[in-house]
Amino acid sequence: MELRMLWPLELLSRRRLSILQAQKSQTHVAPGSYFRAMVAGETSRLIESFRGEPELHHPIRGRIKGITAFTRFIQEMGDWLREKNYSVDILNLIVTGPRSVEEVVLTLDGPSGAIDMPIAIVSDRTPDGQVLEMRMYFSTWPLTGSHSLRPPLLQPDPDVKETGFVGDYQRALASGDITAVVASFDNGGYFREPSGGTHIHRGAHELASLYEHFFSNGGGIRLEQCASTDDGRACAVEYNVVGWGRTTMSPQAGIAIYVRGASGKIAAARIYDDVDAPIPSKQD
């Protein structure tokens, strides 16, 4: 197993570095080590990271609550990760008082070579860092070549409203305004699709082409905002997708993570959901 840190140094403030160092000595599991603990069979350590009963919401397994169910899940996941000869890259971490949001990329053995699987892990926490509830987000597309409908995990919160360029982006996304979407990105900013890998679109030309395709069903993408985790450098928004162009959809859970550049515009937008968009594939 290999564990790597992929944070660009220029994006790490002294405060963030001190947070990461402090996490290593706290009782809860440090960034990137959930998967390592699963493989090592450190079930007790994972259970003790929770305040009370463990509770995890998983895209495939659903709601996992209680010591017995959580222990079984950890054992099965550990076996699966060992079988897939996994490695994990730590991409990003957002920490606020009540919540942390971690981004990793798992690399797994697949039938035709290595598979990259982007994952976001949200942990609601107590003031001393223990976990109250975890929510995991990823697309099943890299594993199965298909999508799996993910019912809502959270209810919409009308008080969740992003400001600045992230707010500009979300309004443009809802209205289907390609020009405004592109304008909310920094020079060289990129959008990564939930399936990860090569599905990255960078710069104004690629972004405009992508969103022209996204909006080809007669309009923008409608989201219910549910929770926001923002440390000033990056912002994570948990949402439910409820509409795509002219198509009304059953609410489906996801999370978007926006990393701000020096200008305040979006330097990176990374999406974690499993929505089967009502538009033709780019290959069609």
PDB file of C-alpha atoms in Angstrom:
ATOM      1  CA  MET A   1       0.000   0.000   0.000  1.00  0.00           C
ATOM      2  CA  GLU A   2       1.233   3.474  -0.863  1.00  0.00           C
ATOM      3  CA  LEU A   3       0.089   6.737   0.740  1.00  0.00           C
ATOM      4  CA  ARG A   4       0.973  10.016  -0.997  1.00  0.00           C
ATOM      5  CA  MET A   5       0.247  13.689  -0.325  1.00  0.00           C
ATOM      6  CA  LEU A   6      -0.753  15.726  -3.391  1.00  0.00           C
ATOM      7  CA  TRP A   7      -1.394  19.184  -1.893  1.00  0.00           C
ATOM      8  CA  PRO A   8       0.474  21.849  -3.885  1.00  0.00           C
ATOM      9  CA  LEU A   9       2.734  23.603  -1.383  1.00  0.00           C
ATOM     10  CA  GLU A  10       1.634  27.043  -2.529  1.00  0.00           C
ATOM     11  CA  LEU A  11      -1.942  26.254  -1.434  1.00  0.00           C
ATOM     12  CA  LEU A  12      -0.955  25.229   2.087  1.00  0.00           C
ATOM     13  CA  SER A  13      -0.937  28.037   4.608  1.00  0.00           C
ATOM     14  CA  ARG A  14       0.923  27.800   7.914  1.00  0.00           C
ATOM     15  CA  ARG A  15      -2.425  27.370   9.612  1.00  0.00           C
ATOM     16  CA  ARG A  16      -3.270  24.408   7.371  1.00  0.00           C
ATOM     17  CA  LEU A  17       0.103  22.803   7.957  1.00  0.00           C
ATOM     18  CA  SER A  18      -0.393  23.138  11.710  1.00  0.00           C
ATOM     19  CA  ILE A  19      -3.843  21.572  11.429  1.00  0.00           C
ATOM     20  CA  LEU A  20      -2.465  18.586   9.551  1.00  0.00           C
ATOM     21  CA  GLN A  21       0.299  18.112  12.107  1.00  0.00           C
ATOM     22  CA  ALA A  22      -2.169  18.378  14.979  1.00  0.00           C
ATOM     23  CA  GLN A  23      -4.427  15.757  13.441  1.00  0.00           C
ATOM     24  CA  LYS A  24      -1.665  13.181  13.667  1.00  0.00           C
ATOM     25  CA  SER A  25      -1.695  13.419  17.461  1.00  0.00           C
ATOM     26  CA  GLN A  26      -5.453  13.620  17.991  1.00  0.00           C
ATOM     27  CA  THR A  27      -7.689  10.664  18.773  1.00  0.00           C
ATOM     28  CA  HIS A  28      -9.573  10.729  15.471  1.00  0.00           C
ATOM     29  CA  VAL A  29      -8.174   9.142  12.346  1.00  0.00           C
ATOM     30  CA  ALA A  30      -5.727  11.382  10.452  1.00  0.00           C
ATOM     31  CA  PRO A  31      -6.212  12.336   6.782  1.00  0.00           C
ATOM     32  CA  GLY A  32      -5.835   9.474   4.339  1.00  0.00           C
ATOM     33  CA  SER A  33      -5.508   6.785   6.976  1.00  0.00           C
ATOM     34  CA  TYR A  34      -9.042   5.347   6.909  1.00  0.00           C
ATOM     35  CA  PHE A  35      -8.132   3.051   4.057  1.00  0.00           C
ATOM     36  CA  ARG A  36      -4.813   2.116   5.618  1.00  0.00           C
ATOM     37  CA  ALA A  37      -6.601   1.284   8.887  1.00  0.00           C
ATOM     38  CA  MET A  38      -9.126  -0.855   6.992  1.00  0.00           C
ATOM     39  CA  VAL A  39      -6.378  -2.878   5.331  1.00  0.00           C
ATOM     40  CA  ALA A  40      -4.452  -3.235   8.588  1.00  0.00           C
ATOM     41  CA  GLY A  41      -7.567  -4.485  10.388  1.00  0.00           C
ATOM     42  CA  GLU A  42      -7.484  -1.596  12.887  1.00  0.00           C
ATOM     43  CA  THR A  43     -11.222  -1.780  13.455  1.00  0.00           C
ATOM     44  CA  SER A  44     -11.065  -0.631  17.073  1.00  0.00           C
ATOM     45  CA  ARG A  45      -9.140   2.477  16.095  1.00  0.00           C
ATOM     46  CA  LEU A  46     -11.758   3.377  13.502  1.00  0.00           C
ATOM     47  CA  ILE A  47     -14.634   2.750  15.921  1.00  0.00           C
ATOM     48  CA  GLU A  48     -12.949   4.864  18.593  1.00  0.00           C
ATOM     49  CA  SER A  49     -12.727   7.788  16.176  1.00  0.00           C
ATOM     50  CA  PHE A  50     -16.521   8.140  16.536  1.00  0.00           C
ATOM     51  CA  ARG A  51     -18.421   9.731  19.390  1.00  0.00           C
ATOM     52  CA  GLY A  52     -20.904   6.989  20.165  1.00  0.00           C
ATOM     53  CA  GLU A  53     -22.044   4.465  17.562  1.00  0.00           C
ATOM     54  CA  PRO A  54     -20.272   4.563  14.192  1.00  0.00           C
ATOM     55  CA  GLU A  55     -22.443   5.876  11.377  1.00  0.00           C
ATOM     56  CA  LEU A  56     -21.300   5.931   7.750  1.00  0.00           C
ATOM     57  CA  HIS A  57     -23.277   6.620   4.574  1.00  0.00           C
ATOM     58  CA  HIS A  58     -21.721   4.718   1.661  1.00  0.00           C
ATOM     59  CA  PRO A  59     -22.717   5.067  -2.028  1.00  0.00           C
ATOM     60  CA  ILE A  60     -23.073   1.312  -2.550  1.00  0.00           C
ATOM     61  CA  ARG A  61     -23.729  -0.124   0.917  1.00  0.00           C
ATOM     62  CA  GLY A  62     -26.051   2.631   2.108  1.00  0.00           C
ATOM     63  CA  ARG A  63     -26.332   3.572   5.782  1.00  0.00           C
ATOM     64  CA  ILE A  64     -23.992   1.591   8.030  1.00  0.00           C
ATOM     65  CA  LYS A  65     -24.732   2.169  11.716  1.00  0.00           C
ATOM     66  CA  GLY A  66     -23.648   0.397  14.866  1.00  0.00           C
ATOM     67  CA  ILE A  67     -20.529  -1.473  15.899  1.00  0.00           C
ATOM     68  CA  THR A  68     -21.545  -4.830  14.422  1.00  0.00           C
ATOM     69  CA  ALA A  69     -22.468  -3.497  10.980  1.00  0.00           C
ATOM     70  CA  PHE A  70     -19.480  -1.145  10.891  1.00  0.00           C
ATOM     71  CA  THR A  71     -17.047  -3.912  11.892  1.00  0.00           C
ATOM     72  CA  ARG A  72     -18.375  -6.187   9.150  1.00  0.00           C
ATOM     73  CA  PHE A  73     -18.074  -3.369   6.605  1.00  0.00           C
ATOM     74  CA  ILE A  74     -14.466  -2.565   7.621  1.00  0.00           C
ATOM     75  CA  GLN A  75     -13.446  -6.212   7.364  1.00  0.00           C
ATOM     76  CA  GLU A  76     -15.028  -6.632   3.931  1.00  0.00           C
ATOM     77  CA  MET A  77     -13.541  -3.360   2.659  1.00  0.00           C
ATOM     78  CA  GLY A  78     -10.093  -4.329   3.950  1.00  0.00           C
ATOM     79  CA  ASP A  79     -10.234  -7.628   2.095  1.00  0.00           C
ATOM     80  CA  TRP A  80     -11.396  -5.877  -1.085  1.00  0.00           C
ATOM     81  CA  LEU A  81      -8.682  -3.199  -0.936  1.00  0.00           C
ATOM     82  CA  ARG A  82      -5.957  -5.814  -0.435  1.00  0.00           C
ATOM     83  CA  GLU A  83      -7.310  -7.808  -3.372  1.00  0.00           C
ATOM     84  CA  LYS A  84      -7.249  -4.673  -5.559  1.00  0.00           C
ATOM     85  CA  ASN A  85      -3.648  -3.806  -4.548  1.00  0.00           C
ATOM     86  CA  TYR A  86      -4.717  -0.274  -3.747  1.00  0.00           C
ATOM     87  CA  SER A  87      -2.810   2.956  -3.202  1.00  0.00           C
ATOM     88  CA  VAL A  88      -4.263   6.251  -1.970  1.00  0.00           C
ATOM     89  CA  ASP A  89      -3.354   9.819  -2.920  1.00  0.00           C
ATOM     90  CA  ILE A  90      -4.453  12.566  -0.538  1.00  0.00           C
ATOM     91  CA  LEU A  91      -5.683  15.417  -2.715  1.00  0.00           C
ATOM     92  CA  ASN A  92      -7.186  18.001  -0.380  1.00  0.00           C
ATOM     93  CA  LEU A  93      -8.542  18.646   3.106  1.00  0.00           C
ATOM     94  CA  ILE A  94     -11.007  21.274   4.323  1.00  0.00           C
ATOM     95  CA  VAL A  95     -11.336  21.700   8.084  1.00  0.00           C
ATOM     96  CA  THR A  96     -13.844  23.914   9.875  1.00  0.00           C
ATOM     97  CA  GLY A  97     -15.159  23.790  13.438  1.00  0.00           C
ATOM     98  CA  PRO A  98     -17.978  21.282  12.946  1.00  0.00           C
ATOM     99  CA  ARG A  99     -16.827  19.402   9.855  1.00  0.00           C
ATOM    100  CA  SER A 100     -13.962  18.101   7.749  1.00  0.00           C
ATOM    101  CA  VAL A 101     -14.005  17.214   4.057  1.00  0.00           C
ATOM    102  CA  GLU A 102     -11.226  15.055   2.656  1.00  0.00           C
ATOM    103  CA  GLU A 103     -10.532  14.271  -0.997  1.00  0.00           C
ATOM    104  CA  VAL A 104      -8.545  11.215  -2.016  1.00  0.00           C
ATOM    105  CA  VAL A 105      -7.940   9.232  -5.181  1.00  0.00           C
ATOM    106  CA  LEU A 106      -7.798   5.463  -4.827  1.00  0.00           C
ATOM    107  CA  THR A 107      -5.823   3.570  -7.449  1.00  0.00           C
ATOM    108  CA  LEU A 108      -7.020  -0.010  -7.852  1.00  0.00           C
ATOM    109  CA  ASP A 109      -6.199  -2.977 -10.050  1.00  0.00           C
ATOM    110  CA  GLY A 110      -8.822  -3.347 -12.773  1.00  0.00           C
ATOM    111  CA  PRO A 111      -9.440  -5.875 -15.558  1.00  0.00           C
ATOM    112  CA  SER A 112      -7.479  -3.789 -18.065  1.00  0.00           C
ATOM    113  CA  GLY A 113      -5.032  -1.977 -15.795  1.00  0.00           C
ATOM    114  CA  ALA A 114      -5.094   0.563 -12.996  1.00  0.00           C
ATOM    115  CA  ILE A 115      -8.342   2.401 -12.153  1.00  0.00           C
ATOM    116  CA  ASP A 116      -8.441   5.830 -10.507  1.00  0.00           C
ATOM    117  CA  MET A 117     -11.394   6.340  -8.183  1.00  0.00           C
ATOM    118  CA  PRO A 118     -11.929   9.833  -6.694  1.00  0.00           C
ATOM    119  CA  ILE A 119     -13.598   9.822  -3.272  1.00  0.00           C
ATOM    120  CA  ALA A 120     -14.785  12.598  -0.956  1.00  0.00           C
ATOM    121  CA  ILE A 121     -15.297  11.875   2.741  1.00  0.00           C
ATOM    122  CA  VAL A 122     -17.306  14.284   4.908  1.00  0.00           C
ATOM    123  CA  SER A 123     -17.103  13.960   8.690  1.00  0.00           C
ATOM    124  CA  ASP A 124     -19.352  15.880  11.046  1.00  0.00           C
ATOM    125  CA  ARG A 125     -17.258  16.310  14.202  1.00  0.00           C
ATOM    126  CA  THR A 126     -17.435  17.271  17.845  1.00  0.00           C
ATOM    127  CA  PRO A 127     -15.286  20.192  19.088  1.00  0.00           C
ATOM    128  CA  ASP A 128     -12.572  17.722  20.180  1.00  0.00           C
ATOM    129  CA  GLY A 129     -12.447  16.128  16.712  1.00  0.00           C
ATOM    130  CA  GLN A 130     -14.438  12.937  17.194  1.00  0.00           C
ATOM    131  CA  VAL A 131     -16.734  11.879  14.365  1.00  0.00           C
ATOM    132  CA  LEU A 132     -20.500  12.066  14.694  1.00  0.00           C
ATOM    133  CA  GLU A 133     -21.322  10.900  11.171  1.00  0.00           C
ATOM    134  CA  MET A 134     -19.408  10.206   7.964  1.00  0.00           C
ATOM    135  CA  ARG A 135     -20.701  10.612   4.413  1.00  0.00           C
ATOM    136  CA  MET A 136     -18.740   9.143   1.526  1.00  0.00           C
ATOM    137  CA  TYR A 137     -19.233  10.297  -2.064  1.00  0.00           C
ATOM    138  CA  PHE A 138     -17.961   8.703  -5.279  1.00  0.00           C
ATOM    139  CA  SER A 139     -19.123   7.584  -8.702  1.00  0.00           C
ATOM    140  CA  THR A 140     -19.430   3.876  -9.424  1.00  0.00           C
ATOM    141  CA  TRP A 141     -18.602   4.525 -13.096  1.00  0.00           C
ATOM    142  CA  PRO A 142     -14.852   3.713 -12.802  1.00  0.00           C
ATOM    143  CA  LEU A 143     -15.731   0.340 -11.219  1.00  0.00           C
ATOM    144  CA  THR A 144     -18.774  -0.780 -13.198  1.00  0.00           C
ATOM    145  CA  GLY A 145     -19.108   1.448 -16.262  1.00  0.00           C
ATOM    146  CA  SER A 146     -22.585   2.444 -15.083  1.00  0.00           C
ATOM    147  CA  HIS A 147     -24.256   4.830 -12.621  1.00  0.00           C
ATOM    148  CA  SER A 148     -26.053   4.038  -9.384  1.00  0.00           C
ATOM    149  CA  LEU A 149     -28.820   6.365  -8.206  1.00  0.00           C
ATOM    150  CA  ARG A 150     -27.912   7.879  -4.818  1.00  0.00           C
ATOM    151  CA  PRO A 151     -30.909   9.063  -2.754  1.00  0.00           C
ATOM    152  CA  PRO A 152     -30.528  12.252  -0.692  1.00  0.00           C
ATOM    153  CA  LEU A 153     -28.421  12.124   2.465  1.00  0.00           C
ATOM    154  CA  LEU A 154     -29.291  15.641   3.632  1.00  0.00           C
ATOM    155  CA  GLN A 155     -32.275  17.937   3.351  1.00  0.00           C
ATOM    156  CA  PRO A 156     -32.035  21.250   1.464  1.00  0.00           C
ATOM    157  CA  ASP A 157     -31.072  24.230   3.618  1.00  0.00           C
ATOM    158  CA  PRO A 158     -32.243  27.623   2.309  1.00  0.00           C
ATOM    159  CA  ASP A 159     -29.547  29.320   4.402  1.00  0.00           C
ATOM    160  CA  VAL A 160     -26.757  27.680   2.379  1.00  0.00           C
ATOM    161  CA  LYS A 161     -25.837  30.320  -0.179  1.00  0.00           C
ATOM    162  CA  GLU A 162     -22.296  30.704  -1.463  1.00  0.00           C
ATOM    163  CA  THR A 163     -20.914  34.142  -2.231  1.00  0.00           C
ATOM    164  CA  GLY A 164     -18.193  35.429  -4.530  1.00  0.00           C
ATOM    165  CA  PHE A 165     -17.207  33.489  -7.623  1.00  0.00           C
ATOM    166  CA  VAL A 166     -18.489  30.176  -6.223  1.00  0.00           C
ATOM    167  CA  GLY A 167     -21.920  31.765  -5.849  1.00  0.00           C
ATOM    168  CA  ASP A 168     -21.619  33.226  -9.358  1.00  0.00           C
ATOM    169  CA  TYR A 169     -20.809  29.763 -10.690  1.00  0.00           C
ATOM    170  CA  GLN A 170     -23.759  28.095  -8.993  1.00  0.00           C
ATOM    171  CA  ARG A 171     -26.212  30.709 -10.303  1.00  0.00           C
ATOM    172  CA  ALA A 172     -24.787  30.336 -13.806  1.00  0.00           C
ATOM    173  CA  LEU A 173     -25.003  26.547 -13.519  1.00  0.00           C
ATOM    174  CA  ALA A 174     -28.696  26.744 -12.593  1.00  0.00           C
ATOM    175  CA  SER A 175     -29.534  29.187 -15.400  1.00  0.00           C
ATOM    176  CA  GLY A 176     -27.447  27.461 -18.081  1.00  0.00           C
ATOM    177  CA  ASP A 177     -25.262  30.523 -18.743  1.00  0.00           C
ATOM    178  CA  ILE A 178     -22.069  29.216 -20.377  1.00  0.00           C
ATOM    179  CA  THR A 179     -20.345  32.615 -20.482  1.00  0.00           C
ATOM    180  CA  ALA A 180     -20.926  33.254 -16.771  1.00  0.00           C
ATOM    181  CA  VAL A 181     -19.800  29.744 -15.858  1.00  0.00           C
ATOM    182  CA  VAL A 182     -16.495  30.167 -17.683  1.00  0.00           C
ATOM    183  CA  ALA A 183     -16.011  33.661 -16.207  1.00  0.00           C
ATOM    184  CA  SER A 184     -16.161  32.231 -12.679  1.00  0.00           C
ATOM    185  CA  PHE A 185     -13.035  30.108 -13.327  1.00  0.00           C
ATOM    186  CA  ASP A 186      -9.474  31.326 -12.900  1.00  0.00           C
ATOM    187  CA  ASN A 187      -7.113  31.362 -15.876  1.00  0.00           C
ATOM    188  CA  GLY A 188      -6.123  27.724 -16.297  1.00  0.00           C
ATOM    189  CA  GLY A 189      -8.864  26.608 -13.919  1.00  0.00           C
ATOM    190  CA  TYR A 190     -10.310  23.158 -14.439  1.00  0.00           C
ATOM    191  CA  PHE A 191     -13.394  21.028 -13.905  1.00  0.00           C
ATOM    192  CA  ARG A 192     -13.026  17.337 -13.042  1.00  0.00           C
ATOM    193  CA  GLU A 193     -15.926  14.992 -13.663  1.00  0.00           C
ATOM    194  CA  PRO A 194     -16.947  12.446 -11.001  1.00  0.00           C
ATOM    195  CA  SER A 195     -15.262   9.569 -12.854  1.00  0.00           C
ATOM    196  CA  GLY A 196     -11.872  11.314 -12.572  1.00  0.00           C
ATOM    197  CA  GLY A 197      -9.006   9.930 -14.619  1.00  0.00           C
ATOM    198  CA  THR A 198      -8.712  11.774 -17.922  1.00  0.00           C
ATOM    199  CA  HIS A 199     -12.102  13.491 -17.491  1.00  0.00           C
ATOM    200  CA  ILE A 200     -10.581  16.893 -16.713  1.00  0.00           C
ATOM    201  CA  HIS A 201     -11.454  20.051 -18.655  1.00  0.00           C
ATOM    202  CA  ARG A 202      -9.008  22.940 -18.319  1.00  0.00           C
ATOM    203  CA  GLY A 203      -9.054  26.486 -19.618  1.00  0.00           C
ATOM    204  CA  ALA A 204     -11.763  28.649 -21.164  1.00  0.00           C
ATOM    205  CA  HIS A 205     -12.082  26.742 -24.452  1.00  0.00           C
ATOM    206  CA  GLU A 206     -12.446  23.281 -22.888  1.00  0.00           C
ATOM    207  CA  LEU A 207     -14.790  24.578 -20.177  1.00  0.00           C
ATOM    208  CA  ALA A 208     -17.058  26.311 -22.711  1.00  0.00           C
ATOM    209  CA  SER A 209     -17.229  23.127 -24.783  1.00  0.00           C
ATOM    210  CA  LEU A 210     -18.024  21.036 -21.723  1.00  0.00           C
ATOM    211  CA  TYR A 211     -20.822  23.271 -20.450  1.00  0.00           C
ATOM    212  CA  GLU A 212     -22.307  23.625 -23.928  1.00  0.00           C
ATOM    213  CA  HIS A 213     -22.657  19.858 -23.796  1.00  0.00           C
ATOM    214  CA  PHE A 214     -23.969  19.913 -20.201  1.00  0.00           C
ATOM    215  CA  PHE A 215     -26.652  22.448 -21.120  1.00  0.00           C
ATOM    216  CA  SER A 216     -27.726  20.680 -24.318  1.00  0.00           C
ATOM    217  CA  ASN A 217     -30.893  19.321 -22.706  1.00  0.00           C
ATOM    218  CA  GLY A 218     -32.526  22.727 -22.773  1.00  0.00           C
ATOM    219  CA  GLY A 219     -31.087  24.509 -19.756  1.00  0.00           C
ATOM    220  CA  GLY A 220     -28.958  24.433 -16.637  1.00  0.00           C
ATOM    221  CA  ILE A 221     -28.488  22.022 -13.757  1.00  0.00           C
ATOM    222  CA  ARG A 222     -30.675  22.571 -10.704  1.00  0.00           C
ATOM    223  CA  LEU A 223     -29.283  21.732  -7.272  1.00  0.00           C
ATOM    224  CA  GLU A 224     -30.693  21.810  -3.765  1.00  0.00           C
ATOM    225  CA  GLN A 225     -27.945  23.182  -1.497  1.00  0.00           C
ATOM    226  CA  CYS A 226     -27.755  21.166   1.720  1.00  0.00           C
ATOM    227  CA  ALA A 227     -24.502  21.947   3.575  1.00  0.00           C
ATOM    228  CA  SER A 228     -21.404  24.062   3.032  1.00  0.00           C
ATOM    229  CA  THR A 229     -17.894  23.614   4.449  1.00  0.00           C
ATOM    230  CA  ASP A 230     -15.669  26.589   3.672  1.00  0.00           C
ATOM    231  CA  ASP A 231     -12.235  27.428   5.088  1.00  0.00           C
ATOM    232  CA  GLY A 232     -11.642  30.405   2.803  1.00  0.00           C
ATOM    233  CA  ARG A 233      -9.221  28.539   0.544  1.00  0.00           C
ATOM    234  CA  ALA A 234     -11.694  25.882  -0.600  1.00  0.00           C
ATOM    235  CA  CYS A 235     -15.409  25.291  -0.336  1.00  0.00           C
ATOM    236  CA  ALA A 236     -17.349  22.008  -0.323  1.00  0.00           C
ATOM    237  CA  VAL A 237     -21.077  22.059  -1.058  1.00  0.00           C
ATOM    238  CA  GLU A 238     -23.226  18.991  -0.421  1.00  0.00           C
ATOM    239  CA  TYR A 239     -26.282  19.018  -2.659  1.00  0.00           C
ATOM    240  CA  ASN A 240     -29.128  17.118  -4.251  1.00  0.00           C
ATOM    241  CA  VAL A 241     -29.479  17.216  -8.058  1.00  0.00           C
ATOM    242  CA  VAL A 242     -33.169  17.779  -8.845  1.00  0.00           C
ATOM    243  CA  GLY A 243     -33.185  18.852 -12.483  1.00  0.00           C
ATOM    244  CA  TRP A 244     -31.081  18.854 -15.632  1.00  0.00           C
ATOM    245  CA  GLY A 245     -32.320  21.084 -18.420  1.00  0.00           C
ATOM    246  CA  ARG A 246     -35.880  20.168 -19.275  1.00  0.00           C
ATOM    247  CA  THR A 247     -35.683  16.951 -17.219  1.00  0.00           C
ATOM    248  CA  THR A 248     -36.934  16.855 -13.631  1.00  0.00           C
ATOM    249  CA  MET A 249     -34.992  14.253 -11.655  1.00  0.00           C
ATOM    250  CA  SER A 250     -35.495  12.343  -8.438  1.00  0.00           C
ATOM    251  CA  PRO A 251     -33.188  14.040  -5.907  1.00  0.00           C
ATOM    252  CA  GLN A 252     -29.699  12.534  -5.987  1.00  0.00           C
ATOM    253  CA  ALA A 253     -26.932  13.252  -3.481  1.00  0.00           C
ATOM    254  CA  GLY A 254     -23.523  14.657  -4.347  1.00  0.00           C
ATOM    255  CA  ILE A 255     -20.785  17.050  -3.303  1.00  0.00           C
ATOM    256  CA  ALA A 256     -18.840  19.680  -5.246  1.00  0.00           C
ATOM    257  CA  ILE A 257     -15.481  20.997  -4.065  1.00  0.00           C
ATOM    258  CA  TYR A 258     -14.235  24.346  -5.312  1.00  0.00           C
ATOM    259  CA  VAL A 259     -10.643  25.419  -4.723  1.00  0.00           C
ATOM    260  CA  ARG A 260     -10.069  29.157  -5.072  1.00  0.00           C
ATOM    261  CA  GLY A 261      -7.119  30.632  -6.916  1.00  0.00           C
ATOM    262  CA  ALA A 262      -5.229  33.775  -5.914  1.00  0.00           C
ATOM    263  CA  SER A 263      -7.805  35.910  -7.743  1.00  0.00           C
ATOM    264  CA  GLY A 264     -10.681  34.382  -5.762  1.00  0.00           C
ATOM    265  CA  LYS A 265     -11.979  32.676  -8.889  1.00  0.00           C
ATOM    266  CA  ILE A 266     -12.321  28.893  -9.114  1.00  0.00           C
ATOM    267  CA  ALA A 267      -8.994  27.186  -9.768  1.00  0.00           C
ATOM    268  CA  ALA A 268     -10.449  23.680  -9.507  1.00  0.00           C
ATOM    269  CA  ALA A 269     -13.976  22.264  -9.388  1.00  0.00           C
ATOM    270  CA  ARG A 270     -14.196  18.566  -8.528  1.00  0.00           C
ATOM    271  CA  ILE A 271     -17.532  16.756  -8.484  1.00  0.00           C
ATOM    272  CA  TYR A 272     -18.490  13.607  -6.596  1.00  0.00           C
ATOM    273  CA  ASP A 273     -21.876  12.191  -7.540  1.00  0.00           C
ATOM    274  CA  ASP A 274     -23.301   9.358  -9.628  1.00  0.00           C
ATOM    275  CA  VAL A 275     -25.889  11.173 -11.710  1.00  0.00           C
ATOM    276  CA  ASP A 276     -26.765   9.662 -15.081  1.00  0.00           C
ATOM    277  CA  ALA A 277     -27.117  12.928 -16.994  1.00  0.00           C
ATOM    278  CA  PRO A 278     -29.992  13.134 -19.541  1.00  0.00           C
ATOM    279  CA  ILE A 279     -27.621  14.166 -22.325  1.00  0.00           C
ATOM    280  CA  PRO A 280     -25.783  12.112 -24.956  1.00  0.00           C
ATOM    281  CA  SER A 281     -22.293  10.947 -24.089  1.00  0.00           C
ATOM    282  CA  LYS A 282     -19.437  12.957 -25.583  1.00  0.00           C
ATOM    283  CA  GLN A 283     -18.620   9.965 -27.767  1.00  0.00           C
ATOM    284  CA  ASP A 284     -22.064   9.921 -29.409  1.00  0.00           C
TER     285      ASP A 284
END
